[in-house]
Coordinates of C-alpha atoms in Angstrom, one line a residue:
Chain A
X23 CA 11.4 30.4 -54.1
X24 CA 7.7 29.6 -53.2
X25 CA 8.3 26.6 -50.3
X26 CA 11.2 28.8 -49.0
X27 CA 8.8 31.4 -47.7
X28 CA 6.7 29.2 -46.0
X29 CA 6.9 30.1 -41.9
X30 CA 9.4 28.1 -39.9
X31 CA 6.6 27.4 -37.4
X32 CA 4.6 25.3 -40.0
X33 CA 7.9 23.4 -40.2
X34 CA 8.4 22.5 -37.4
X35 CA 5.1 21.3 -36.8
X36 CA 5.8 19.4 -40.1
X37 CA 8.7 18.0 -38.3
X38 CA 7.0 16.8 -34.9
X39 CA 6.9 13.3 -34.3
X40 CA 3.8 12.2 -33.1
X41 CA 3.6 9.5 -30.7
X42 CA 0.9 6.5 -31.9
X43 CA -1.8 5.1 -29.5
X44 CA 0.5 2.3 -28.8
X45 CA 3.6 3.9 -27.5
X46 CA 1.3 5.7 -25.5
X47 CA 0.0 3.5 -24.0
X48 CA 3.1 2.2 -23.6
X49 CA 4.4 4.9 -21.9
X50 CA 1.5 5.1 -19.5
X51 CA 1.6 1.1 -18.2
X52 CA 5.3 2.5 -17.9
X53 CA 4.4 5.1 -15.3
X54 CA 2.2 3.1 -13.4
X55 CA 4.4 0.3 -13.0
X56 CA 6.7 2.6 -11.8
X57 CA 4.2 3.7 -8.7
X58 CA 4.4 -0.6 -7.7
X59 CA 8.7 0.1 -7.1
X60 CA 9.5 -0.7 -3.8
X61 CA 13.4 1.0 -4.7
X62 CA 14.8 3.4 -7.2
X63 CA 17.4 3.3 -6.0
X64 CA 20.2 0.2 -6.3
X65 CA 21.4 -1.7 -3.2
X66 CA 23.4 0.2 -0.7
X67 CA 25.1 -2.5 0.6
X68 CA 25.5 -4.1 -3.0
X69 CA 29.2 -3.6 -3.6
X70 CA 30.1 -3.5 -0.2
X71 CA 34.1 -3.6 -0.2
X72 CA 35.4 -4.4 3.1
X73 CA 38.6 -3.0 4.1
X74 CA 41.5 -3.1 2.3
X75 CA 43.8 -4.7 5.2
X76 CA 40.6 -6.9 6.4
X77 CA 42.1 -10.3 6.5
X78 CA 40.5 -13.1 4.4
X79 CA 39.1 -16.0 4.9
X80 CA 37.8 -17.3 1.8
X81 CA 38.3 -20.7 2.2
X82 CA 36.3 -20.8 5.2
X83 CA 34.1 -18.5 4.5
X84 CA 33.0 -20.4 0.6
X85 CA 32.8 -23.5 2.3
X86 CA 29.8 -22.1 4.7
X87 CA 28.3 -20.3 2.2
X88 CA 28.0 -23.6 0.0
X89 CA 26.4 -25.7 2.7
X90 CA 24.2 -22.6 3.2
X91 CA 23.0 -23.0 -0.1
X92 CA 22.8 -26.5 -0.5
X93 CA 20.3 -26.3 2.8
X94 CA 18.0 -23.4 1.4
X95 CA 17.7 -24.9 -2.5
X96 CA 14.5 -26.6 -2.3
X97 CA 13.1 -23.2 0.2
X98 CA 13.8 -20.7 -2.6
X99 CA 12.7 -22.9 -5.5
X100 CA 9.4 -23.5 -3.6
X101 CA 8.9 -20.1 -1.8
X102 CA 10.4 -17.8 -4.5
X103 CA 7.9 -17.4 -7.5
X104 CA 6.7 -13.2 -8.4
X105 CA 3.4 -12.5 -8.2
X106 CA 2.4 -12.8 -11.7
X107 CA 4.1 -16.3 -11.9
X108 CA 1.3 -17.4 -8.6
X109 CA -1.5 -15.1 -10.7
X110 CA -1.0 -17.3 -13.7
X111 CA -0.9 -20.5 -11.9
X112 CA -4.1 -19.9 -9.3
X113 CA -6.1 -18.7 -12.8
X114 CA -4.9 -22.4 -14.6
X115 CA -6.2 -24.0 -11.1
X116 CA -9.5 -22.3 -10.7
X117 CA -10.7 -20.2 -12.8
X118 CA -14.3 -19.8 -11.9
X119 CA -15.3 -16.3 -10.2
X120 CA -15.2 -14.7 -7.7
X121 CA -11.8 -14.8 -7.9
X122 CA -9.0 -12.1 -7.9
X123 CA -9.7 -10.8 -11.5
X124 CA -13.4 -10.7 -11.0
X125 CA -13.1 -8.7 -8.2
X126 CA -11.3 -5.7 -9.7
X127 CA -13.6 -2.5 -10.1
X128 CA -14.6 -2.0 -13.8
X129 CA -13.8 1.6 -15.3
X130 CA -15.5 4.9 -13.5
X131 CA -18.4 5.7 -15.2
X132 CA -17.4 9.4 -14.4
X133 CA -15.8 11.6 -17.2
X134 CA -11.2 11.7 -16.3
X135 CA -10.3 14.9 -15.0
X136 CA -7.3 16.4 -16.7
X137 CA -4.6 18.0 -14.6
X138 CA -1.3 19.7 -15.9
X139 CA 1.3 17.5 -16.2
X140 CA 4.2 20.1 -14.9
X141 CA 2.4 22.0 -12.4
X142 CA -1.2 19.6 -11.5
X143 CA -3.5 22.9 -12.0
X144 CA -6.7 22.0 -14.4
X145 CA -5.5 21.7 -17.5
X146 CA -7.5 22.2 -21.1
X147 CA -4.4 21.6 -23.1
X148 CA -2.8 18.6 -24.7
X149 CA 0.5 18.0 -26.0
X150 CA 0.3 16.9 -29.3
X151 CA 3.3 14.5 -29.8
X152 CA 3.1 12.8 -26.6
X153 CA -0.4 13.0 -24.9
X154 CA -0.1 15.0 -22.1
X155 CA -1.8 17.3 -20.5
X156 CA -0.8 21.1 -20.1
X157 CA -2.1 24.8 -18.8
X158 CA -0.5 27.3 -20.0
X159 CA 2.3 28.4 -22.3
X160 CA 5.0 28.1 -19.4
X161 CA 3.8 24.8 -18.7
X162 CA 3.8 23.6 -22.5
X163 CA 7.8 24.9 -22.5
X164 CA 8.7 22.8 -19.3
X165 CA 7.2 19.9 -20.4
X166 CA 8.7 19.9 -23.4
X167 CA 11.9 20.7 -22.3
X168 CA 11.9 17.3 -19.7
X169 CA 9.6 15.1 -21.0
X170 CA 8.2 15.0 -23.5
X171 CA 9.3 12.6 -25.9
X172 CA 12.3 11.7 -23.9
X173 CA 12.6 8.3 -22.2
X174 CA 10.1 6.8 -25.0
X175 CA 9.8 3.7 -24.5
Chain B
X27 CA -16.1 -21.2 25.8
X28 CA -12.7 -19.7 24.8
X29 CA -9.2 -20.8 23.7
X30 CA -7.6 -23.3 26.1
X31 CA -4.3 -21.9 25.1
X32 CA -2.6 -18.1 24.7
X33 CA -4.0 -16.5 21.4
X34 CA -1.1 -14.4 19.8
X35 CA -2.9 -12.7 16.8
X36 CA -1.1 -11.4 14.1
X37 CA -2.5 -8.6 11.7
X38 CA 0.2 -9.5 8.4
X39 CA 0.3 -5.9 6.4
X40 CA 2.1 -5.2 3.5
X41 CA 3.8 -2.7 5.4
X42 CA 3.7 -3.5 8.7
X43 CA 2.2 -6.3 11.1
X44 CA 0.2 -5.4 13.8
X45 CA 0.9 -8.0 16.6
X46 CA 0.4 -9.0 19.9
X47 CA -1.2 -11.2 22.1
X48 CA -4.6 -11.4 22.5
X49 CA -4.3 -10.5 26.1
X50 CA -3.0 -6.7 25.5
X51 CA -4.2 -3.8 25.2
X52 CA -2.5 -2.5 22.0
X53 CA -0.7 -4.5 19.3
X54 CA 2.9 -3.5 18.6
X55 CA 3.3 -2.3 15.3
X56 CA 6.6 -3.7 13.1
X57 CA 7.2 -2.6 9.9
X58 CA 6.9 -5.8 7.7
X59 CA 10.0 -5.3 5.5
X60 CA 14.0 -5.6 5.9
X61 CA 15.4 -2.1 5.4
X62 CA 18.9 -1.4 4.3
X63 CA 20.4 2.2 5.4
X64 CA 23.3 4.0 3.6
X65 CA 24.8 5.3 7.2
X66 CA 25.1 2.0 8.6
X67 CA 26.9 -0.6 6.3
X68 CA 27.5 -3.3 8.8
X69 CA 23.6 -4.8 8.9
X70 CA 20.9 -4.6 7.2
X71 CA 17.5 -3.9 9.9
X72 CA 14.5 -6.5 10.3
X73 CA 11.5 -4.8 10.9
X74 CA 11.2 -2.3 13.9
X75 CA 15.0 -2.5 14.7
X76 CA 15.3 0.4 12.0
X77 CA 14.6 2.6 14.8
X78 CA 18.0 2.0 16.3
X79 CA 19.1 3.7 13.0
X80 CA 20.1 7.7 13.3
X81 CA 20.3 8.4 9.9
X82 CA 17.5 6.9 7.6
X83 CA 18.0 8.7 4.5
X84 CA 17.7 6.6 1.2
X85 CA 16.6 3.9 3.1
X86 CA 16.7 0.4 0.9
X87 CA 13.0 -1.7 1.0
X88 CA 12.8 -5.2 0.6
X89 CA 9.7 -6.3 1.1
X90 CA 8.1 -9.6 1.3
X91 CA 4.8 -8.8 -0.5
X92 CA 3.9 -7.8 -4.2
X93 CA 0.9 -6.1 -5.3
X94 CA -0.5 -7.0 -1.4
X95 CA -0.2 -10.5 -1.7
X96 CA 2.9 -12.2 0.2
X97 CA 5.9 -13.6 -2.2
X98 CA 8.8 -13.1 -0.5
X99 CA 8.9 -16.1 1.8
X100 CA 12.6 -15.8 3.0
X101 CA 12.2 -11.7 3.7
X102 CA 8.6 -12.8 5.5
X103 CA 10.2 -15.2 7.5
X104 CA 13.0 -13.0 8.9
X105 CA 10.7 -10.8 10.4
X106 CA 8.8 -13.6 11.9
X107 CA 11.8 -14.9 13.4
X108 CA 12.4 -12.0 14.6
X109 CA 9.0 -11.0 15.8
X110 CA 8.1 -14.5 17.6
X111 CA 12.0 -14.7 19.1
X112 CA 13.2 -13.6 22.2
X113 CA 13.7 -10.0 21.1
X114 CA 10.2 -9.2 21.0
X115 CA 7.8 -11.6 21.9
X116 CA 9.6 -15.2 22.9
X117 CA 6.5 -16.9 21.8
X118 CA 6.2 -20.4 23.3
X119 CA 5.0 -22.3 20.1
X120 CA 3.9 -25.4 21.4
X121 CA 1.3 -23.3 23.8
X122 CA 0.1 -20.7 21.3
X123 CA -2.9 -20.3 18.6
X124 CA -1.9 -18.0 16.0
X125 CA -4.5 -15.8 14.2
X126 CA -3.0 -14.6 10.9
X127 CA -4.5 -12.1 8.5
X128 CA -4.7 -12.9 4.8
X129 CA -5.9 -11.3 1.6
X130 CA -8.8 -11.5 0.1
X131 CA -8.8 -14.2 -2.6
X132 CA -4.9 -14.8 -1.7
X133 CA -3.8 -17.6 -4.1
X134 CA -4.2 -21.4 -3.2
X135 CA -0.3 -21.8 -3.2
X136 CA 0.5 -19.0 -1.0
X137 CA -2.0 -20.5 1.9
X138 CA -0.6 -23.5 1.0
X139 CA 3.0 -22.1 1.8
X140 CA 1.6 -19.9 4.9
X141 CA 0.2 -22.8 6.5
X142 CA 3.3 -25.4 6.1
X143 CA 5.1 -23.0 7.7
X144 CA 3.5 -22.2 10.5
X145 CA 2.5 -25.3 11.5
X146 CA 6.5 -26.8 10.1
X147 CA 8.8 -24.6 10.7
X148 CA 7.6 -22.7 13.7
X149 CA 5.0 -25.7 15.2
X150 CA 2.3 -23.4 16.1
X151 CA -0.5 -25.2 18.6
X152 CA -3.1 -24.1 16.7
X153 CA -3.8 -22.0 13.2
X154 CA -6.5 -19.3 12.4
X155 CA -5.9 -17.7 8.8
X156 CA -8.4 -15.3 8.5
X157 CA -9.1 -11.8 6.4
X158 CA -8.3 -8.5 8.1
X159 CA -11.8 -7.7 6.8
X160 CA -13.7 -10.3 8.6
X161 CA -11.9 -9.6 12.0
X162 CA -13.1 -5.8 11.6
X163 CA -16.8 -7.2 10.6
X164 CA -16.9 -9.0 13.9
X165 CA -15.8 -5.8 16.4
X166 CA -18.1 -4.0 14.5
X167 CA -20.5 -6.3 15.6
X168 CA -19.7 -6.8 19.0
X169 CA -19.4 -3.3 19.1
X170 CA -23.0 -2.5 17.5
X171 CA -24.6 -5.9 18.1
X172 CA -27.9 -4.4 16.6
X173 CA -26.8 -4.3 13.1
X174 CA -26.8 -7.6 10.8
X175 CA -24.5 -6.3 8.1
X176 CA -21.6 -4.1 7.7
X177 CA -19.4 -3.4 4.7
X178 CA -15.8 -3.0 5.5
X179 CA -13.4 -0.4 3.4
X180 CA -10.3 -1.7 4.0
X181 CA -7.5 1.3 2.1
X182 CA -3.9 -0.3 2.8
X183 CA -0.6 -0.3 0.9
X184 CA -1.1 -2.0 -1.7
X185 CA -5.2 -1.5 -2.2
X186 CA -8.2 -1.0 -1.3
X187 CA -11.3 -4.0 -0.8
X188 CA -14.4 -3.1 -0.4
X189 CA -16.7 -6.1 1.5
X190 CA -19.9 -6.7 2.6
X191 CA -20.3 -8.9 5.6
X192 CA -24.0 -10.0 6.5
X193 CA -24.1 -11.5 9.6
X194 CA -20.4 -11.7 10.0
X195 CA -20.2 -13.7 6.6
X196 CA -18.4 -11.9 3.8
X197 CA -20.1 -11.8 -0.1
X198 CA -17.9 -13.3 -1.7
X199 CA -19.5 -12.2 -5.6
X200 CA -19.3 -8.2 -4.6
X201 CA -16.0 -8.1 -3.1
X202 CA -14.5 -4.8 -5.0
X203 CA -10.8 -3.9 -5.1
X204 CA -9.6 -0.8 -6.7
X205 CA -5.7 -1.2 -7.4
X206 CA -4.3 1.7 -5.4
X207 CA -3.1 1.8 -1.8
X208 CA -0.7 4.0 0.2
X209 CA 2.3 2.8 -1.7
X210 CA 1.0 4.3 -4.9
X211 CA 0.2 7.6 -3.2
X212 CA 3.6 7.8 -2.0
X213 CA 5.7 6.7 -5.1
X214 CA 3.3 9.2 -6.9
X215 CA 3.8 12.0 -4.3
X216 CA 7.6 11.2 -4.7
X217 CA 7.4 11.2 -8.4
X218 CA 5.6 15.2 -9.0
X219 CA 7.6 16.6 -5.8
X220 CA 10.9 15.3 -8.0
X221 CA 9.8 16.8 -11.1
X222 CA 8.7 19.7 -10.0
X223 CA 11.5 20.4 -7.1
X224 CA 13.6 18.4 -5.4
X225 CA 15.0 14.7 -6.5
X226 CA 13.4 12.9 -3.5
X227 CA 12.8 9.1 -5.6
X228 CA 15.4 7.6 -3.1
X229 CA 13.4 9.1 0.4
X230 CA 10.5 7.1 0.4
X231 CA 10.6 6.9 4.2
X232 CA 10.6 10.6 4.4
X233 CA 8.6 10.7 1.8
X234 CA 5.8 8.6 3.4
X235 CA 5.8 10.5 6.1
X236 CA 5.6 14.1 4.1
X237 CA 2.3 12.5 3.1
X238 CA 1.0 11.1 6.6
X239 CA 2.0 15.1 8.1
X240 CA 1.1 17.1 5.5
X241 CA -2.1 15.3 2.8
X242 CA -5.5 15.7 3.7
X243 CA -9.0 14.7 1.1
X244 CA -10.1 17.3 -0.2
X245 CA -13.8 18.2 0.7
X246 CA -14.5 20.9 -1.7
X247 CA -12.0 20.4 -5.0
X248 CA -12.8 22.6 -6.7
X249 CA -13.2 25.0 -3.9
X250 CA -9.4 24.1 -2.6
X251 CA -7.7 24.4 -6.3
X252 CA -8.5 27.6 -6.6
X253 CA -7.1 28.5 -3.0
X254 CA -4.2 26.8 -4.2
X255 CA -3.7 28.8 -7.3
X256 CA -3.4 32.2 -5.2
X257 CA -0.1 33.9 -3.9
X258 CA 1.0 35.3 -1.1
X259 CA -1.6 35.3 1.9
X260 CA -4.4 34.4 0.5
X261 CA -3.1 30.9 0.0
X262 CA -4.2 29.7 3.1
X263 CA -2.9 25.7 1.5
X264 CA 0.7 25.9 0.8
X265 CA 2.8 25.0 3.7
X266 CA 6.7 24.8 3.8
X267 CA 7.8 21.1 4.6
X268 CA 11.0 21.2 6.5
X269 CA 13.2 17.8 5.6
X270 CA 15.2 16.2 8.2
X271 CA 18.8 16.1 7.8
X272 CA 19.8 13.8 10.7
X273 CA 22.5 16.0 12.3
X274 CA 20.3 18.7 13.8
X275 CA 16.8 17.9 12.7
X276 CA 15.8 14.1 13.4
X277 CA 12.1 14.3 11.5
X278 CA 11.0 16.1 8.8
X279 CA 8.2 18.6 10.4
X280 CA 5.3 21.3 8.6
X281 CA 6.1 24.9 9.7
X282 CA 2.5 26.3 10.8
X283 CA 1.0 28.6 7.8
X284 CA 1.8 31.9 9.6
X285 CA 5.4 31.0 9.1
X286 CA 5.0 29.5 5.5
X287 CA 7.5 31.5 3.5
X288 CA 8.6 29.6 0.6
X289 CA 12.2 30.0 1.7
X290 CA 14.8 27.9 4.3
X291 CA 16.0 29.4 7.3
X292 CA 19.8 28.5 7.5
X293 CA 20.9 25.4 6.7
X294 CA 17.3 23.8 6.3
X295 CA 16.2 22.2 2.9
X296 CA 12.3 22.4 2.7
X297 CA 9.7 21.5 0.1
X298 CA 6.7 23.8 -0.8
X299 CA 3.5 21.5 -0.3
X300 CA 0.5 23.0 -2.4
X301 CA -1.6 21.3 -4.6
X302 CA 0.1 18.2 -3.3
X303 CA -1.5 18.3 -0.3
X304 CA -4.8 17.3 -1.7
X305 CA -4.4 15.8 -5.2
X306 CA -2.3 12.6 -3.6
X307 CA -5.1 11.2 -1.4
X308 CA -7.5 12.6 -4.4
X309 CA -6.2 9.5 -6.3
X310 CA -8.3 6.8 -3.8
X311 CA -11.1 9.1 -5.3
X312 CA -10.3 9.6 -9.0
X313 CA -7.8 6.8 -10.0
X314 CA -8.1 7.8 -13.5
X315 CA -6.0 11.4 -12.3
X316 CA -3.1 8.8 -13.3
X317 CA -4.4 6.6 -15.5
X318 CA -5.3 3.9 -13.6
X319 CA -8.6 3.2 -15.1
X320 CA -10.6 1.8 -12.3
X321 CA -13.9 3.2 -10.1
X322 CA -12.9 5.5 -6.8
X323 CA -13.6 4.4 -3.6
X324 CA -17.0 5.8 -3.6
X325 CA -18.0 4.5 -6.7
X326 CA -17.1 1.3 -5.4
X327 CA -18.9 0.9 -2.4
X328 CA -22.0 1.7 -4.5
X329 CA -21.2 -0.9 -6.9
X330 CA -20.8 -3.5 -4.3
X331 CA -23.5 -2.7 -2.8
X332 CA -25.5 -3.0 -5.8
X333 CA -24.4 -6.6 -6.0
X334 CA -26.1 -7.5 -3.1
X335 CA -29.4 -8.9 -2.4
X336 CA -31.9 -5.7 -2.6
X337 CA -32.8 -6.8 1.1
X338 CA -29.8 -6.1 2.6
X339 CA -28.4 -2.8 0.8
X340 CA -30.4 -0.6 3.5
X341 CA -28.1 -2.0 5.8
X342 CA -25.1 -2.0 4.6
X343 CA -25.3 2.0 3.1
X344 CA -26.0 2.3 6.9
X345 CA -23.1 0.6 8.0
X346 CA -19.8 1.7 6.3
X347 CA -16.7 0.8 7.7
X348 CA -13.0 2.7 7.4
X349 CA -10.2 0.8 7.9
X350 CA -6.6 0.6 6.7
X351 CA -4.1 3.4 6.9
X352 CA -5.6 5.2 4.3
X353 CA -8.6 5.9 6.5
X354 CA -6.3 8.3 8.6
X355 CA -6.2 11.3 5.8
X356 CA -7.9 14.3 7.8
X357 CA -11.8 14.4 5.9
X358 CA -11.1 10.8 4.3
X359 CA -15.0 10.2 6.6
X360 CA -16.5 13.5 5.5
X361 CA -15.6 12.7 1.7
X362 CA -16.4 9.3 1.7
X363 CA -19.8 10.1 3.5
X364 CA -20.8 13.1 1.0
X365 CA -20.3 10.9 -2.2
X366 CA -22.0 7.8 -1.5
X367 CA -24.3 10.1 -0.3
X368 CA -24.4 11.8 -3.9
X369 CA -24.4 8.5 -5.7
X370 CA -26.9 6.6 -3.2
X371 CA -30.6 6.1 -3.6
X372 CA -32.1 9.1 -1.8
X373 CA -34.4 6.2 0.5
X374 CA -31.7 4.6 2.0
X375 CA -29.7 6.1 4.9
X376 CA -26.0 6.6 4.8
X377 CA -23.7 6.3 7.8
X378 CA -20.2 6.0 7.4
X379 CA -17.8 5.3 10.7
X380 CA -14.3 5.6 11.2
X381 CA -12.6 4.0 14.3
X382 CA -10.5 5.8 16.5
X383 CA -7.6 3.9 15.4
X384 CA -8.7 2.3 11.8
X385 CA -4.7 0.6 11.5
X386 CA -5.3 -1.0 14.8
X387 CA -8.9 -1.8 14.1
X388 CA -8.9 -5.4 12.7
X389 CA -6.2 -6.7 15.2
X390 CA -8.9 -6.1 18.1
X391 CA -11.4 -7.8 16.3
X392 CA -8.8 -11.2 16.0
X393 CA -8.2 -10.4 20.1
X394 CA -12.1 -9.9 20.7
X395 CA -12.6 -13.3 18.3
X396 CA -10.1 -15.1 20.3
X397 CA -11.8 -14.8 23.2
X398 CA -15.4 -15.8 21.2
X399 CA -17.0 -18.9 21.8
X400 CA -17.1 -20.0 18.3
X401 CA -13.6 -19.6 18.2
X402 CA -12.5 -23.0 19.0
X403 CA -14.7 -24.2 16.0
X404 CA -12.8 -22.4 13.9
X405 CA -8.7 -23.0 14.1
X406 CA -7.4 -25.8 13.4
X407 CA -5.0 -27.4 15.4
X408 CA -1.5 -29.1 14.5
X409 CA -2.8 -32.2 15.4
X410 CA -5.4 -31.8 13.0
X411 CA -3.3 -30.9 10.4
X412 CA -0.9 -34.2 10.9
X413 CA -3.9 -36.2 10.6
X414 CA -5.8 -34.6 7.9
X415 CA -2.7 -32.5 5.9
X416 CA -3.4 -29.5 3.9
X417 CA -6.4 -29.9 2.2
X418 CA -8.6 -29.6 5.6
X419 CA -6.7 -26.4 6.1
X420 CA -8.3 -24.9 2.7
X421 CA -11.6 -26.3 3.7
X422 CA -12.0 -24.8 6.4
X423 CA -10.3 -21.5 6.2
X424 CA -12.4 -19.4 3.5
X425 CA -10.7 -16.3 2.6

């Protein structure tokens, strides 16, 4: 009879799943790359389907698009590398500073301010599964509602 | 003695390139990307064609740098075509120097790749790659040819450098770059206006320009967030964004604050700018607001500056340049200027300046430089290259 009195909200509590410094951090290099997205979006003109009655002229038009590719090959190979592929290969070439990692700013020396996550008013509050930051009451019910804990990476 | 030949300089943004020849007045601005547009299936648009475009809702970017350096080679070279053909500025190759801007520190390969192309697939006369930074230095100079040193804030797209010049020369050892630019501001003021009201992640053009209307820098934060927390009248922030629909209205516009209401008129579909308004440019400031755990702009001009010879810091406090789009925020001067103010040694003066134009600024410094007499010193010609190949070309171009 005892445990069955105990309050549901200890429970729940109980229950929670709280995140780990990791998956936090996780979640947070996430986020950020998301602000480097040029799209979110997919391709407008991906899945273009021409009309229906649109004659074809596939035989023509594979045989230019092969002698297309043929000519640009060796261009993509050389010209098409991502920017962490050209980091990783200028740091193996010369690594002495100055250079591009030696010239990122270190960490502020100034204490982080803390803004709600839901509404971006000062916030005193965090959310104790996830991490984030919160005002009020309203807030705290929002934010769990959406995101927290959803999308975990 | 000046350039034999016509100079066309080229100011190569992440976002857009700020070109022309040396000659004019004012460089054309092109947008450096290939957009793709939902309305018009047929094409996609290179650069400033997207103008021809009526309705530019959930416009598709593909753009030919990453993280502000250029990767992209086949997007890049699209809009070049199209910027040095006949539809803009039929440049006569044979008979032209280029001036190109470059990042700072830009990889060995990437020069590598800019300079075989210029001088191989286009045949440029002559080749000047250069930073954006230095050409700003030098107007400075010419402009205040008193001072010896200058340190150039340069806030684009994809980030912000912070470099001391003395004498025209840059530091190299206390060039600072904090990782966030315009495009961060914008994906993050696309990111809380979605969460909070309307699902705007596919409008990044309207979007961008939501922030260019409508942000400002906060002068007083604390001050501001507590105007911001207020209803009714007394919240002399908020302002009612009207978004364009391209049927009746072509741009997105701010209805003045007597009209702010917090609801449409007819048809119209607005957003409610409060807080926005200044915690998005707030983030040049405070990049920790997202995480990003790297100085503020401020910070970082006093960190620089602490890096250089004790001599010289006098000068260059006195001396603070603002360029890059960033620089166009309403109080971005009177913010900047009040914290390195705070954070500065109280003997030294502070003087910050902000062009007229700060986008525009570097490309009339390469026009000014063009028409320098130590200009011909400093470009190397295609001839040269032929002889001498590549490795002359990162000799002598130090950026």
């Amino acid at each position: 009879m005892g445990d069955k009195r105990e309050s549901s909200r200890v429970k729940e509590v109980n229950q929670q799943r709280v995140l780990d410094k990791a998956a936090r951090k996780r979640r947070q290099r996430k986020a950020l790359d998301a602000l480097e997205q040029d799209n979110f979006h997919d391709d407008p003109h991906a899945n273009l389907v021409m009309h229906k009655k649109a004659p074809k002229f596939e035989e023509t038009l594979e045989s230019k698009k092969r002698n297309r590719r043929l000519k640009s090959e060796p261009f993509k190979q050389r010209f098409r590398k991502n920017f962490t592929v050209l980091l990783e290969e200028e740091q193996l070439n010369s690594s002495d500073p100055p250079n591009y990692l030696s010239a990122c700013v270190p960490p502020s020396k100034f204490p982080e301010h803390h803004f709600c996550s839901v509404c971006g008013f000062p916030s005193n509050y965090t959310c104790i599964p996830c991490g984030a930051r919160y005002c009020c009451v309203k807030c705290l019910g929002t934010h769990r509602d959406t995101r927290c804990l959803k999308w975990t990476a | 003695m000046a350039l034999d030949v016509k100079t066309f300089v080229l100011d190569n943004g992440a976002y857009t390139e700020k070109c022309g020849y040396s000659t004019q007045a004012e460089p054309r601005i092109i947008p450096n990307c290939i957009t793709k547009a939902k309305s018009e299936r047929r094409r996609p648009f290179i650069g400033d064609q997207i103008d021809d475009c009526k309705d530019i809702s959930g416009l598709f970017y593909i753009l030919p740098f990453q993280k502000g350096y250029l990767v992209n080679w086949e997007v890049e070279k699209q809009v070049w075509d199209y910027t040095f053909g006949q539809d803009v500025f039929n440049i006569d190759f044979g008979e032209t120097c280029l001036i190109v801007t470059e990042p700072y520190f830009n990889f060995t390969s990437i020069q590598e790749n800019m300079t075989e192309i210029l001088f191989e697939e286009y045949q440029f006369h002559s080749l000047l790659r250069i930073n954006a930074g230095t050409l700003s230095a030098h107007r400075y100079h010419k402009e205040n040819p008193n001072e010896l040193c200058c340190l150039v804030v340069e806030s684009g797209y994809s980030f912000t450098h912070i470099v001391p010049y003395i004498k025209g020369k840059k530091l190299k050892n206390a060039i600072r770059r904090i990782n966030v630019g315009g495009k961060a501001l914008t994906n993050h003021l696309k990111d809380i206006i979605s969460y909070r009201q309307l699902h705007v992640m596919d409008e990044t053009y309207v979007m961008n320009q939501v922030k260019e209307d409508v942000c400002y820098v906060s002068t007083q934060f604390d001050h501001d967030m507590s105007v911001a927390r207020k209803k009714g009248k007394d919240n002399t922030i908020i302002r009612d964004y009207v978004l364009p629909d391209y049927t009746v209205i072509k741009r997105g516009y701010v209805r003045p604050l007597e009209e702010t209401t917090g609801k449409p008129k007819d048809n119209e579909q607005i957003i409610r700018m409060n807080n926005e308004r200044f915690m998005v440019p707030e983030l040049l400031f405070h990049p920790s607001d997202i995480g990003v755990q790297e100085m503020g702009i401020p910070e970082a001009i006093v960190h620089s500056i602490q890096a250089t010879p004790e001599e010289v810091q006098p000068h260059l406090y006195k001396n603070i340049l603002l360029t890059g789009g960033n620089a166009c925020f309403p109080f971005f001067k009177t913010r900047v200027y009040s914290d390195v103010r705070a954070f500065a040694p109280e003997l030294y003066d502070v003087s910050v300046t902000l062009p007229e134009n700060p986008v525009t600024f570097a490309w009339h410094g390469g026009s000014l430089l063009s028409e320098n007499e130590e200009a011909p010193k400093m470009i190397v010609s295609k001839k040269m290259y032929e002889e001498n190949g590549m490795n002359l070309c990162l000799e002598k171009f130090d950026v």
